[in-house]
Short mmCIF file of C-alpha atoms in Angstrom, two decimals:
data_model
loop_
_atom_site.label_atom_id
_atom_site.label_comp_id
_atom_site.label_asym_id
_atom_site.label_seq_id
_atom_site.Cartn_x
_atom_site.Cartn_y
_atom_site.Cartn_z
CA MET A 107 -0.46 -0.47 0.29
CA ASN A 108 3.00 2.40 0.69
CA SER A 109 4.91 1.74 -2.39
CA CYS A 110 1.38 2.35 -4.50
CA TRP A 111 1.06 5.50 -2.20
CA GLU A 112 4.49 6.25 -3.42
CA ASP A 113 4.56 5.73 -6.87
CA CYS A 114 1.24 7.82 -6.39
CA ILE A 115 2.79 10.39 -5.35
CA SER A 116 6.87 10.58 -7.10
CA PHE A 117 3.97 10.18 -10.22
CA TRP A 118 2.08 13.19 -9.93
CA LEU A 119 4.81 15.09 -8.94
CA GLN A 120 6.53 14.56 -12.45
CA GLN A 121 3.74 15.70 -13.77
CA GLY A 122 3.82 19.08 -11.62
CA LEU A 123 7.45 19.79 -12.32
CA ARG A 124 6.72 18.88 -16.40
CA THR A 125 3.60 21.04 -16.14
CA LEU A 126 5.92 24.24 -13.92
CA GLY A 127 8.90 23.36 -16.33
CA SER A 128 6.56 24.58 -19.20
CA VAL A 129 5.28 27.35 -18.14
CA TYR A 130 8.44 28.40 -17.08
CA PHE A 131 9.64 28.24 -20.27
CA LEU A 132 6.33 29.97 -22.01
CA ALA A 133 7.06 32.89 -19.10
CA SER A 134 10.22 32.77 -20.61
CA LEU A 135 9.25 32.90 -23.93
CA VAL A 136 6.74 35.72 -23.46
CA LEU A 137 9.91 37.95 -21.22
CA CYS A 138 12.00 37.24 -23.87
CA PHE A 139 9.90 38.33 -27.10
CA SER A 140 8.66 41.46 -24.80
CA PHE A 141 11.96 42.49 -24.75
CA LEU A 142 13.09 42.44 -27.52
CA ALA A 143 10.17 44.31 -28.35
CA TYR A 144 10.43 46.71 -26.50
CA LEU A 145 14.38 47.42 -27.38
CA ARG A 146 13.20 47.17 -30.87
CA LEU A 147 10.18 49.82 -30.16
CA PHE A 148 12.42 52.13 -28.09
CA GLY A 149 16.08 51.26 -27.72
CA GLY A 150 18.99 51.53 -29.49
CA PRO A 151 20.48 54.55 -31.93
CA LEU A 152 15.99 53.89 -33.88
CA GLY A 153 14.07 54.41 -31.27
CA ARG A 154 13.39 57.13 -31.65
CA ILE A 155 12.63 57.32 -35.32
CA PRO A 156 9.08 57.57 -36.74
CA GLY A 157 8.02 55.11 -38.18
CA PRO A 158 4.84 52.44 -38.68
CA PHE A 159 4.86 50.36 -35.79
CA GLY A 160 4.73 46.79 -37.27
CA ALA A 161 8.06 48.24 -39.00
CA LYS A 162 9.52 48.56 -36.11
CA LEU A 163 9.30 44.86 -34.68
CA SER A 164 9.48 42.99 -38.06
CA ARG A 165 10.35 43.09 -42.02
CA LEU A 166 7.35 41.60 -42.35
CA TRP A 167 5.46 44.68 -43.09
CA MET A 168 8.20 45.44 -46.02
CA VAL A 169 7.36 41.83 -47.37
CA LYS A 170 3.51 42.76 -46.98
CA HIS A 171 3.70 46.02 -49.20
CA SER A 172 6.46 44.64 -51.35
CA ARG A 173 4.15 42.08 -51.98
CA GLN A 174 0.91 44.05 -52.94
CA GLY A 175 3.33 46.06 -55.26
CA ASP A 176 2.56 49.58 -53.52
CA MET A 177 6.21 50.30 -51.46
CA HIS A 178 6.88 52.64 -53.79
CA ARG A 179 3.62 54.99 -53.33
CA THR A 180 2.84 53.74 -49.19
CA MET A 181 7.31 54.87 -49.32
CA ILE A 182 6.08 58.67 -50.31
CA ALA A 183 3.11 59.17 -48.31
CA LEU A 184 5.16 57.34 -45.44
CA HIS A 185 7.68 60.69 -46.09
CA GLN A 186 5.49 62.72 -46.58
CA ARG A 187 3.61 62.30 -42.70
CA HIS A 188 6.70 62.22 -41.10
CA GLY A 189 9.83 64.21 -42.86
CA LYS A 190 12.87 63.30 -44.73
CA ILE A 191 14.40 60.18 -42.09
CA VAL A 192 11.69 57.69 -41.97
CA ARG A 193 11.89 53.34 -40.52
CA THR A 194 11.52 50.60 -42.13
CA GLY A 195 12.86 47.94 -40.63
CA PRO A 196 14.45 47.08 -37.05
CA ASN A 197 17.26 47.81 -37.68
CA GLU A 198 16.93 50.19 -41.52
CA VAL A 199 15.32 53.58 -42.54
CA SER A 200 14.30 55.21 -45.23
CA VAL A 201 15.89 58.98 -46.04
CA SER A 202 14.72 61.24 -48.62
CA ASP A 203 17.24 63.90 -48.87
CA LEU A 204 19.29 65.20 -51.97
CA GLY A 205 22.06 66.70 -49.06
CA ALA A 206 22.60 63.05 -47.56
CA ILE A 207 24.05 61.77 -51.09
CA LYS A 208 27.40 62.50 -50.52
CA LYS A 209 26.93 61.98 -46.99
CA ILE A 210 25.71 57.82 -47.72
CA TYR A 211 27.41 56.94 -51.07
CA GLY A 212 30.34 59.74 -51.32
CA ALA A 213 33.85 58.24 -51.35
CA GLY A 214 34.82 57.88 -47.88
CA THR A 215 31.18 57.39 -46.65
CA ARG A 216 31.26 55.77 -42.81
CA PHE A 217 28.20 54.25 -44.48
CA LYS A 218 28.58 50.78 -45.22
CA LYS A 219 27.18 48.92 -48.35
CA SER A 220 24.86 46.21 -46.49
CA ASP A 221 23.61 42.34 -47.37
CA TRP A 222 21.20 43.70 -50.10
CA TYR A 223 24.69 43.88 -52.75
CA SER A 224 25.29 40.39 -52.16
CA VAL A 225 23.22 39.48 -54.86
CA TRP A 226 25.37 40.85 -57.48
CA GLN A 227 28.84 40.43 -55.15
CA GLY A 228 31.12 38.03 -56.90
CA HIS A 229 30.21 37.55 -60.43
CA ARG A 230 31.64 40.43 -61.82
CA LYS A 231 36.16 41.13 -60.23
CA PHE A 232 36.62 44.45 -61.69
CA ASP A 233 32.26 45.69 -60.35
CA LEU A 234 31.78 49.92 -58.78
CA PHE A 235 28.45 48.54 -57.38
CA ALA A 236 28.12 45.71 -56.18
CA GLU A 237 31.80 46.00 -53.99
CA ARG A 238 30.92 46.42 -50.34
CA ASP A 239 34.94 47.11 -48.96
CA GLU A 240 35.85 50.47 -49.22
CA ARG A 241 39.36 50.21 -49.72
CA ILE A 242 39.10 47.73 -52.88
CA HIS A 243 36.14 49.98 -54.50
CA ARG A 244 38.61 53.16 -53.46
CA THR A 245 41.14 51.32 -55.13
CA GLN A 246 38.80 50.35 -57.95
CA ARG A 247 36.91 53.52 -58.26
CA ARG A 248 40.64 55.25 -59.31
CA LEU A 249 40.69 53.50 -62.19
CA VAL A 250 38.23 54.52 -63.85
CA SER A 251 37.10 58.11 -61.65
CA HIS A 252 38.68 60.82 -65.14
CA ILE A 253 36.33 59.10 -67.20
CA TYR A 254 33.59 60.45 -64.28
CA SER A 255 34.87 64.39 -64.83
CA MET A 256 33.15 66.87 -65.51
CA ASP A 257 35.15 67.45 -68.62
CA SER A 258 34.57 64.07 -69.69
CA LEU A 259 31.30 63.86 -69.60
CA LYS A 260 30.46 67.22 -71.05
CA ASP A 261 32.85 65.39 -74.13
CA LEU A 262 29.84 62.86 -74.63
CA GLU A 263 27.30 65.62 -73.64
CA LYS A 264 26.69 65.36 -77.84
CA TYR A 265 26.55 61.71 -78.51
CA VAL A 266 23.12 61.71 -76.39
CA ASP A 267 21.22 64.68 -77.61
CA ASP A 268 19.67 62.49 -80.13
CA ALA A 269 18.26 60.33 -77.55
CA VAL A 270 17.48 63.23 -75.41
CA HIS A 271 15.03 65.40 -78.25
CA VAL A 272 13.50 61.58 -79.50
CA PHE A 273 12.98 61.44 -75.26
CA ILE A 274 10.51 64.91 -75.25
CA LYS A 275 9.00 64.95 -78.66
CA LYS A 276 7.17 61.96 -77.22
CA VAL A 277 5.82 62.90 -73.70
CA GLU A 278 5.16 65.86 -75.32
CA GLY A 279 3.43 64.95 -78.46
CA MET A 280 1.29 62.46 -74.81
CA GLN A 281 0.10 65.20 -73.32
CA GLY A 282 -2.98 64.90 -71.60
CA GLN A 283 -2.58 61.12 -72.07
CA SER A 284 -1.33 58.40 -70.10
CA MET A 285 1.93 56.59 -70.81
CA ASP A 286 4.82 54.39 -69.67
CA MET A 287 7.08 56.43 -67.97
CA GLY A 288 9.25 53.28 -67.08
CA LEU A 289 9.09 52.07 -70.13
CA TRP A 290 10.14 55.39 -72.43
CA VAL A 291 13.05 55.91 -69.52
CA GLN A 292 14.10 52.67 -70.00
CA LEU A 293 14.33 53.26 -73.93
CA PHE A 294 16.08 56.88 -73.36
CA ALA A 295 18.45 55.54 -71.57
CA PHE A 296 19.70 52.10 -73.28
CA GLY A 297 19.21 54.48 -76.63
CA GLY A 298 21.61 56.77 -75.44
CA LEU A 299 24.05 53.91 -73.83
CA ALA A 300 24.00 52.41 -77.32
CA THR A 301 24.74 55.66 -79.62
CA LEU A 302 28.24 56.14 -76.59
CA ALA A 303 28.96 52.58 -77.05
CA GLY A 304 28.47 52.75 -81.33
CA GLY A 305 29.78 56.35 -81.52
CA GLY A 306 27.48 57.57 -83.71
CA SER A 307 23.42 58.44 -83.97
CA SER A 308 21.12 55.01 -83.07
CA VAL A 309 17.47 56.53 -82.64
CA ALA A 310 14.54 56.41 -84.85
#
């Protein structure tokens, strides 16, 4: 009888410990997630930057709008509402300020390119766009910097004039109508580059 009673007590103690352990585990998870949410909402250097509530907690907000295809309109509306800097993720911000372009992308910047550029990195040895190592990027930039000098660009201006005129004529001819600006800007860029590469007019 005593043995049976002891077995019952032992069984219920084990069940109680398991239940108690589960409760502690769930409570620990809730505390961890709550602490993480608090840090993302109010802590760190991004805590005071305005933005959508969901964007401060997760990147799912960005995935949602990307899938809906309205990210560009959403970002414009957010900047109109909150100003030049908007928080778009737990560790991301969007900047809409012409004065910040040089600070962020200029030579010697302290801002490192994010993992976003890794999609293109590694396919070409010489890649100013995707190269994330500032030292390598600086070396590569020196090799081609003269090409992008103002004097060089002025010499190339005459080669893209035809493409500019065709583009302007098309836009003027579509007054009062809707047109696919994305398509025509792409055609304009292709025509200008083709002219530069071929050394003659490629725009009809």
